[in-house]
Short mmCIF file of C-alpha atoms in Angstrom, two decimals:
data_model
loop_
_atom_site.label_atom_id
_atom_site.label_comp_id
_atom_site.label_asym_id
_atom_site.label_seq_id
_atom_site.Cartn_x
_atom_site.Cartn_y
_atom_site.Cartn_z
CA MET X 878 29.16 27.20 155.46
CA GLY X 879 31.46 29.09 157.91
CA THR X 880 34.39 28.01 160.08
CA VAL X 881 34.61 31.45 162.10
CA ASP X 882 31.03 32.05 162.90
CA GLY X 883 30.97 30.01 166.22
CA PRO X 884 31.91 26.51 167.41
CA GLY X 885 32.69 24.18 164.76
CA LEU X 886 31.63 23.82 161.30
CA ARG X 887 28.65 26.19 160.76
CA TYR X 888 25.70 26.76 158.34
CA VAL X 889 25.45 30.54 158.25
CA VAL X 890 22.24 32.54 157.15
CA PHE X 891 22.42 36.04 156.14
CA PHE X 892 19.64 38.30 157.29
CA GLN X 893 18.74 41.45 155.37
CA GLY X 894 18.73 44.77 156.90
CA CYS X 895 20.81 46.75 159.18
CA PRO X 896 20.37 50.31 160.80
CA MET X 897 24.22 50.23 161.75
CA ARG X 898 26.33 51.96 159.22
CA CYS X 899 29.71 51.03 160.11
CA GLN X 900 32.53 52.61 158.31
CA TYR X 901 34.35 49.53 157.37
CA CYS X 902 31.22 47.82 156.93
CA HIS X 903 32.16 45.14 154.12
CA ASN X 904 28.41 44.07 153.48
CA PRO X 905 26.72 47.46 152.56
CA ASP X 906 24.42 45.33 150.47
CA THR X 907 22.88 43.88 153.34
CA TRP X 908 21.57 47.28 154.99
CA GLU X 909 18.31 47.79 153.12
CA VAL X 910 15.60 45.93 154.92
CA LYS X 911 13.38 45.29 151.83
CA LYS X 912 15.79 43.40 149.81
CA GLY X 913 17.27 39.89 149.47
CA THR X 914 15.39 36.92 149.05
CA GLU X 915 12.33 35.62 151.09
CA VAL X 916 12.67 32.16 152.58
CA THR X 917 10.85 30.00 155.03
CA VAL X 918 11.96 28.38 158.20
CA ASP X 919 11.44 24.81 156.28
CA ASP X 920 13.75 25.95 153.29
CA ILE X 921 16.68 27.00 155.74
CA LEU X 922 16.25 23.51 157.77
CA MET X 923 15.94 21.19 154.61
CA ASN X 924 19.18 22.89 153.32
CA TYR X 925 21.05 22.70 156.74
CA ASN X 926 19.79 18.73 156.84
CA LYS X 927 21.01 18.08 153.48
CA ASN X 928 24.63 18.59 154.92
CA ARG X 929 23.76 17.82 159.01
CA ALA X 930 26.90 15.59 159.07
CA PHE X 931 29.09 17.87 158.54
CA TYR X 932 27.87 20.55 161.18
CA LYS X 933 27.66 17.63 163.88
CA LYS X 934 30.19 19.34 165.62
CA GLY X 935 28.96 22.86 164.74
CA GLY X 936 25.52 24.07 163.95
CA LEU X 937 23.30 26.93 162.77
CA THR X 938 24.68 30.89 162.79
CA VAL X 939 22.35 33.79 161.81
CA THR X 940 24.26 37.03 161.01
CA GLY X 941 23.67 39.85 158.39
CA GLY X 942 22.78 42.50 158.25
CA GLU X 943 21.43 42.51 161.89
CA PRO X 944 19.39 39.31 162.55
CA LEU X 945 17.67 40.81 165.54
CA LEU X 946 15.75 43.01 163.08
CA GLN X 947 13.54 39.94 162.22
CA ILE X 948 13.10 38.89 165.46
CA ASP X 949 9.77 37.24 164.79
CA PHE X 950 11.07 35.01 162.04
CA LEU X 951 14.22 34.54 164.05
CA LEU X 952 12.28 32.88 167.33
CA GLU X 953 10.41 30.71 164.62
CA LEU X 954 13.31 29.46 163.31
CA PHE X 955 15.10 28.84 166.41
CA LYS X 956 12.40 27.06 168.09
CA GLU X 957 12.21 24.35 165.24
CA ALA X 958 16.28 23.96 165.19
CA ASN X 959 16.02 23.72 168.77
CA ARG X 960 13.41 20.75 168.19
CA GLN X 961 15.80 19.33 166.20
CA LYS X 962 18.64 19.76 168.59
CA ILE X 963 20.69 21.79 166.38
CA HIS X 964 23.12 24.60 168.20
CA THR X 965 22.04 27.88 167.30
CA CYS X 966 24.24 31.00 167.36
CA ILE X 967 23.24 34.54 166.72
CA ASP X 968 26.09 36.95 165.44
CA THR X 969 24.86 40.48 166.49
CA SER X 970 25.70 44.17 166.89
CA GLY X 971 23.02 44.32 169.54
CA ILE X 972 21.89 47.69 168.07
CA THR X 973 18.06 46.81 168.42
CA TYR X 974 18.05 46.35 172.05
CA ARG X 975 16.28 49.06 174.21
CA PRO X 976 15.72 48.38 177.78
CA GLY X 977 12.40 50.10 178.03
CA ASN X 978 10.69 48.23 174.79
CA SER X 979 8.77 45.45 176.63
CA VAL X 980 6.80 44.20 173.52
CA TYR X 981 10.02 43.66 171.83
CA ASN X 982 11.98 42.35 175.02
CA GLU X 983 9.20 39.96 175.78
CA LYS X 984 9.97 38.20 172.28
CA LEU X 985 13.86 38.48 173.02
CA ASP X 986 13.05 36.53 176.16
CA GLU X 987 11.47 33.79 174.59
CA LEU X 988 14.30 33.82 171.74
CA MET X 989 17.04 33.61 174.34
CA LYS X 990 15.28 30.32 175.76
CA TYR X 991 16.36 28.82 172.19
CA THR X 992 19.71 30.58 171.51
CA SER X 993 23.01 28.51 172.54
CA LEU X 994 25.35 31.01 171.83
CA VAL X 995 25.63 34.99 171.33
CA MET X 996 28.29 36.60 169.13
CA LEU X 997 28.31 40.07 170.19
CA ASP X 998 30.45 42.55 167.91
CA ILE X 999 31.15 45.58 170.05
CA LYS X 1000 32.56 47.96 167.58
CA HIS X 1001 33.95 50.62 170.05
CA ILE X 1002 33.59 51.05 173.81
CA ASP X 1003 33.71 54.98 173.96
CA PRO X 1004 30.13 56.24 173.12
CA VAL X 1005 31.63 59.37 170.95
CA LYS X 1006 33.97 57.22 169.05
CA HIS X 1007 31.37 54.66 168.58
CA LYS X 1008 28.82 57.01 166.89
CA ASN X 1009 31.34 58.32 164.67
CA LEU X 1010 32.40 55.17 163.35
CA THR X 1011 28.80 53.60 162.99
CA SER X 1012 26.12 56.61 163.33
CA GLN X 1013 24.53 54.78 166.21
CA GLU X 1014 24.92 54.88 169.84
CA ASN X 1015 26.47 52.10 171.96
CA LYS X 1016 24.48 52.56 175.04
CA GLY X 1017 21.70 49.81 174.32
CA ILE X 1018 24.73 47.64 172.74
CA LEU X 1019 26.03 47.70 176.17
CA ALA X 1020 22.84 47.22 177.90
CA PHE X 1021 22.28 44.29 175.67
CA ALA X 1022 25.81 42.83 177.06
CA LYS X 1023 24.59 42.94 180.55
CA TYR X 1024 21.15 41.54 179.58
CA LEU X 1025 22.49 38.47 178.16
CA GLU X 1026 24.85 38.02 181.39
CA GLU X 1027 21.56 38.28 183.45
CA LYS X 1028 19.72 35.53 180.87
CA ASN X 1029 23.34 33.37 181.50
CA VAL X 1030 23.29 33.08 177.70
CA PRO X 1031 26.88 32.13 176.79
CA LEU X 1032 28.65 35.13 175.03
CA TRP X 1033 31.38 35.82 172.74
CA ILE X 1034 32.72 39.20 172.14
CA ARG X 1035 34.22 40.24 168.83
CA HIS X 1036 36.20 43.71 168.03
CA VAL X 1037 37.40 44.77 165.02
CA VAL X 1038 40.63 46.58 165.55
CA VAL X 1039 40.66 49.49 162.83
CA PRO X 1040 43.96 52.13 162.53
CA GLY X 1041 43.54 55.34 164.07
CA ILE X 1042 39.98 54.22 165.08
CA SER X 1043 39.75 51.64 167.52
CA ASP X 1044 43.47 50.50 168.46
CA ASP X 1045 44.00 53.21 171.10
CA PRO X 1046 45.29 51.07 174.42
CA LYS X 1047 43.10 53.13 176.42
CA ASP X 1048 39.88 52.13 175.05
CA LEU X 1049 40.99 48.55 174.44
CA ARG X 1050 41.81 48.26 178.32
CA ASN X 1051 38.46 49.71 179.10
CA LEU X 1052 36.82 47.25 176.58
CA GLY X 1053 38.37 44.44 178.52
CA ARG X 1054 37.29 46.28 181.87
CA PHE X 1055 33.84 45.88 180.57
CA ILE X 1056 33.70 42.57 178.99
CA GLY X 1057 35.71 41.29 181.87
CA SER X 1058 33.02 42.01 184.49
CA LEU X 1059 30.61 39.75 182.30
CA LYS X 1060 30.16 36.17 183.98
CA ASN X 1061 28.64 34.56 180.72
CA LEU X 1062 32.01 35.60 178.66
CA LYS X 1063 33.01 32.44 176.78
CA ALA X 1064 35.33 33.89 174.25
CA LEU X 1065 37.17 36.84 172.73
CA ASP X 1066 38.16 37.34 168.96
CA VAL X 1067 39.95 40.59 167.99
CA LEU X 1068 40.02 41.06 164.13
CA PRO X 1069 42.30 43.06 162.02
CA TYR X 1070 40.49 45.57 159.90
CA HIS X 1071 40.59 44.56 156.33
CA THR X 1072 39.77 46.11 153.02
CA MET X 1073 37.81 43.23 151.40
CA GLY X 1074 34.81 45.41 151.04
CA VAL X 1075 36.37 48.37 148.89
CA ASN X 1076 35.50 46.64 145.59
CA LYS X 1077 31.93 45.66 146.60
CA TYR X 1078 31.48 49.59 147.45
CA LYS X 1079 32.89 50.27 143.86
CA GLU X 1080 30.49 47.83 142.60
CA LEU X 1081 27.68 49.35 143.94
CA GLY X 1082 28.70 52.72 143.39
CA MET X 1083 29.01 53.88 146.65
CA GLU X 1084 32.04 55.86 148.18
CA TYR X 1085 34.02 54.02 150.60
CA PRO X 1086 34.43 55.99 154.10
CA LEU X 1087 38.01 54.65 155.00
CA GLU X 1088 39.46 54.97 151.37
CA GLY X 1089 43.12 54.54 151.19
CA LEU X 1090 43.33 53.20 155.08
CA GLU X 1091 45.50 50.03 154.98
CA ALA X 1092 44.88 46.49 156.54
CA LEU X 1093 45.87 45.99 159.81
CA PRO X 1094 48.70 43.46 160.29
CA LYS X 1095 47.63 40.40 162.27
CA GLU X 1096 50.35 41.27 165.05
CA LYS X 1097 49.08 44.60 165.91
CA ALA X 1098 45.23 42.64 166.28
CA ALA X 1099 46.98 40.50 168.74
CA GLU X 1100 49.26 43.48 170.26
CA ALA X 1101 45.34 45.04 170.65
CA LYS X 1102 44.15 41.42 172.14
CA HIS X 1103 46.65 42.10 174.70
CA TYR X 1104 45.40 45.24 175.91
CA ILE X 1105 42.00 44.03 176.05
CA LEU X 1106 43.00 41.09 178.36
CA GLU X 1107 44.71 43.50 180.57
CA GLY X 1108 41.65 44.91 181.45
CA VAL X 1109 39.83 41.84 181.39
CA CYS X 1110 42.41 40.29 183.99
CA GLU X 1111 42.21 43.88 186.08
CA VAL X 1112 38.78 43.15 186.69
CA ARG X 1113 38.56 39.54 187.55
CA TYR X 1114 42.00 39.07 189.29
CA LYS X 1115 42.40 42.27 191.12
#
């Protein structure tokens, strides 16, 4: 159950596997593709329907890891969820999108027909800083955002503000200018960096990349959101 994974109360499914290596990731146990518990579409929707009354103003959210790594299963799940009139949401980094991958993108086109909302986590707008933070480029991620605009899929943007890494006002305004150009943008969540993943790294015997970095105060996240919205307004109301 989740209250911050899309509109209303949500049934949240965590998918295994992620190519991103975000320095602040608090779910490193989801990175490996072949771990996790195998389930079927019927398993998921049976559990959803057990408490369906609670989700009547919410729906089903898939997250991870990276759910779009398992696009065949996700398509099967969303088709059936759509048939049962369940609001569907994908919480994604967009890292799997490649404009030239016609086979994958045909599946993605089909999936979007059954997707009510995409929550896209843009880690950093600057390409160099993005790669330093996540080990991956952001070119395909930004292209994915434009793809969602073309498909007219409602979009929520998430951005985690990490002290000294993704809190530069210039970068935040540039992020705002980019998302402000998207006609399908419905919401913006600006989240403060937290340290809840530190103990999990210790339990897994892993070194935490941002060891010693303190959590960001909520008021600093609010300040960052202000800079992003300045960029949004610059594009939309110039």
